XYZ file of C-alpha atoms in Angstrom:
257
model
C 0.000 0.000 0.000
C 2.757 2.435 0.966
C 4.786 1.744 -2.188
C 1.729 1.927 -4.459
C 0.544 5.284 -3.102
C 4.069 6.724 -3.164
C 4.770 5.625 -6.747
C 1.439 6.254 -8.492
C 0.864 9.977 -9.141
C -2.883 9.381 -9.597
C -3.081 8.553 -5.888
C -1.384 11.761 -4.754
C -4.582 13.120 -3.215
C -5.421 14.013 0.402
C -7.340 10.782 1.028
C -4.471 8.560 -0.101
C -1.899 10.755 1.631
C -3.667 10.076 4.938
C -4.028 6.403 3.996
C -0.273 6.196 3.451
C 0.313 7.664 6.918
C -2.212 5.208 8.387
C -0.414 2.294 6.725
C 2.919 3.373 8.200
C 1.351 3.596 11.671
C -0.363 0.210 11.269
C 2.976 -1.321 10.318
C 4.623 0.275 13.347
C 1.831 -0.776 15.702
C 1.926 -4.425 14.607
C 5.750 -4.479 14.674
C 5.778 -3.191 18.259
C 3.824 -6.075 19.775
C 3.429 -9.111 17.513
C 7.069 -10.079 16.639
C 8.139 -10.110 20.297
C 5.084 -12.152 21.260
C 5.745 -14.622 18.430
C 9.429 -14.945 19.387
C 8.484 -15.633 23.012
C 6.033 -18.312 21.890
C 8.562 -19.998 19.593
C 11.348 -19.967 22.168
C 9.035 -20.794 25.097
C 10.019 -17.725 27.096
C 8.226 -14.645 28.419
C 11.267 -12.495 29.120
C 11.578 -8.824 28.136
C 14.111 -6.346 29.464
C 13.131 -3.264 31.468
C 14.348 -1.030 28.633
C 12.563 -3.200 26.085
C 9.318 -2.961 28.048
C 9.557 0.848 28.264
C 10.382 1.050 24.538
C 7.474 -1.199 23.610
C 5.068 0.860 25.739
C 6.296 4.121 24.203
C 5.994 2.989 20.578
C 2.658 1.271 21.139
C 1.146 4.425 22.639
C 2.813 6.543 19.954
C 1.318 4.466 17.120
C -2.100 4.015 18.773
C -2.581 7.713 19.592
C -1.308 8.865 16.197
C -3.550 6.341 14.454
C -6.683 7.429 16.308
C -5.854 11.079 15.573
C -5.385 10.162 11.914
C -8.706 8.288 11.821
C -10.317 11.494 13.114
C -8.641 13.501 10.347
C -9.766 10.930 7.759
C -13.365 11.352 8.952
C -12.993 15.106 8.376
C -11.524 14.392 4.923
C -14.565 12.292 3.980
C -16.903 14.941 5.420
C -15.385 17.683 3.261
C -15.265 15.425 0.166
C -18.953 14.452 0.420
C -20.591 17.467 2.104
C -18.446 20.330 0.744
C -16.923 18.992 -2.500
C -16.443 22.452 -4.061
C -14.239 23.499 -1.130
C -12.230 20.250 -1.007
C -9.059 21.545 -2.651
C -9.212 24.756 -0.611
C -9.718 23.148 2.810
C -7.429 20.189 2.154
C -4.512 21.579 0.188
C -1.081 19.977 0.383
C 0.084 22.304 3.177
C -3.073 21.734 5.259
C -2.730 17.958 4.842
C 0.924 18.064 5.903
C 0.053 20.142 8.974
C -2.769 17.775 9.995
C -0.581 14.692 9.555
C 2.211 16.366 11.560
C -0.309 17.200 14.302
C -1.412 13.544 14.448
C 2.174 12.270 14.714
C 3.070 15.015 17.203
C 0.113 14.249 19.459
C 1.108 10.586 19.441
C 4.690 11.409 20.433
C 3.648 13.738 23.287
C 1.055 11.311 24.630
C 3.481 8.376 24.474
C 6.284 10.339 26.160
C 3.936 11.510 28.921
C 2.564 8.048 29.719
C 5.917 6.266 29.475
C 7.598 8.772 31.799
C 4.635 8.663 34.205
C 4.556 4.852 34.298
C 8.269 4.097 34.594
C 8.947 6.816 37.166
C 7.306 4.493 39.704
C 9.560 2.105 41.660
C 8.671 -1.477 40.750
C 9.111 -4.032 43.532
C 6.057 -6.326 43.421
C 7.788 -8.947 41.295
C 8.715 -8.806 37.622
C 5.872 -10.661 35.913
C 3.686 -8.637 33.530
C 0.625 -10.831 33.083
C 0.058 -9.832 29.465
C 1.521 -10.431 25.995
C 2.639 -6.787 25.790
C 3.807 -4.207 28.335
C 0.496 -2.663 29.328
C 0.180 0.210 31.801
C -2.370 -1.387 34.220
C -0.185 -4.500 34.488
C 2.931 -2.413 35.209
C 1.087 -0.385 37.845
C 0.381 -3.666 39.676
C 4.146 -4.120 40.154
C 4.620 -0.735 41.822
C 5.570 -0.389 45.495
C 3.718 2.926 45.798
C 0.005 3.579 45.692
C -0.472 4.446 42.023
C -4.247 5.002 42.257
C -4.142 8.767 41.656
C -1.716 8.413 38.772
C -3.852 5.685 37.233
C -7.056 7.721 37.557
C -5.372 10.830 36.115
C -4.005 8.785 33.234
C -7.366 7.206 32.472
C -9.235 10.531 32.620
C -6.703 12.147 30.277
C -6.807 9.290 27.739
C -10.586 8.900 27.929
C -11.128 12.645 27.394
C -8.925 12.692 24.275
C -10.452 9.514 22.869
C -14.020 10.647 23.581
C -13.395 14.038 21.968
C -12.052 12.390 18.812
C -14.913 9.879 18.785
C -17.550 12.624 19.091
C -15.902 14.504 16.200
C -15.930 11.313 14.079
C -19.580 10.575 14.892
C -20.688 14.158 14.143
C -18.763 14.055 10.838
C -20.426 10.810 9.820
C -23.895 11.993 10.812
C -23.408 14.874 8.377
C -22.010 12.463 5.773
C -24.963 10.063 6.092
C -27.444 12.948 5.793
C -25.739 14.001 2.567
C -25.510 10.433 1.259
C -29.217 9.782 1.808
C -29.939 12.694 -0.534
C -27.951 11.047 -3.358
C -30.506 9.911 -5.974
C -28.371 7.023 -7.235
C -28.663 3.810 -5.206
C -25.201 2.782 -6.426
C -23.756 6.074 -5.167
C -25.366 5.602 -1.751
C -24.054 2.040 -1.519
C -20.516 3.129 -2.405
C -20.550 5.872 0.231
C -21.974 3.593 2.939
C -19.548 0.772 2.102
C -16.675 3.199 2.704
C -18.004 4.876 5.842
C -19.525 2.016 7.856
C -16.333 -0.110 8.049
C -14.428 3.007 9.193
C -16.925 3.505 12.028
C -16.726 -0.208 12.893
C -12.937 -0.140 13.275
C -13.020 3.089 15.296
C -15.720 1.684 17.596
C -13.839 -1.612 18.095
C -10.565 0.198 18.810
C -12.135 2.630 21.276
C -14.529 0.268 23.078
C -11.965 -2.484 23.685
C -9.293 0.035 24.731
C -11.648 1.693 27.226
C -12.771 -1.701 28.537
C -9.149 -2.802 29.011
C -8.330 0.247 31.117
C -11.643 0.871 32.917
C -12.969 -2.629 33.606
C -13.496 -3.438 37.307
C -11.009 -5.777 38.951
C -13.816 -8.324 39.463
C -13.901 -8.889 35.679
C -10.152 -9.222 35.380
C -8.777 -12.599 34.335
C -5.626 -13.554 32.391
C -7.575 -14.935 29.411
C -9.950 -11.953 29.202
C -7.066 -9.485 29.525
C -5.221 -11.109 26.623
C -8.337 -11.266 24.408
C -9.176 -7.606 25.018
C -5.556 -6.554 24.470
C -5.459 -8.401 21.138
C -8.730 -6.764 20.076
C -7.495 -3.203 20.626
C -3.795 -3.623 19.819
C -3.706 -6.131 16.948
C -7.124 -6.236 15.272
C -7.474 -2.582 14.092
C -4.080 -2.378 12.329
C -4.644 -5.866 10.909
C -8.044 -5.102 9.352
C -7.363 -1.496 8.274
C -5.659 -2.598 5.012
C -8.696 -4.766 4.198
C -11.143 -1.945 4.839
C -9.301 1.013 3.335
C -7.276 -0.559 0.555
C -8.218 -4.012 -0.678
C -11.849 -2.881 -1.063
C -10.758 0.278 -2.914
C -10.958 -0.058 -6.707
C -8.599 2.860 -7.471
C -5.885 1.341 -5.293
C -6.386 -2.140 -6.768
C -6.077 -0.680 -10.267
C -2.859 1.106 -9.243
C -1.418 -2.119 -7.841
């Protein structure tokens, strides 16, 4: 996907520019968690160094936050394309697209740096077993000697506020999009618009709901199997299915390939 969009000049449009950025982030997100988990399974070990754990946490949060920010921007892109097509080139020129992509990557870096520094500034003395297939903040907090309740609550409120704000923006954008699509006289045109928008909403909802459940679920619901399933759903599934939704179902991209 990255090579095709970069090499084919017909795909040098705002939508595919954001899709290229999303593909890079998906690649980074999968590479942060899955290879290490696979290596541990093959070699029958669960070891990861302290530095490796901090690095994994940083890059996972960096990719996840940047990706959700980019999904929000892509919802705005579709809103302008469908609801304000005459202003598309004005509102989404090359400079505006570059600034929005930079803002998405920058927000991911700041959020990841904040959470990594906050998490690993705690002294860890309750053992060294992270009961998860990736270094996850709630599992690391369990190893802390200090009472990390206030830090955990502050962290959750901060993340939930950002995620909820982005989700509301996405939902509002798609409400406007669906209102415009329903006015399209052609049934084929309506189907094409819905087939593009509904999978986007599905991935965003899966990513957000499972992530919130992983961090806000009560301790009474916590179990090793459930924790792993939920972690896979929010860390592996979205970047794995994004190429299917945004690219392999896209005729222009298939023609370019």
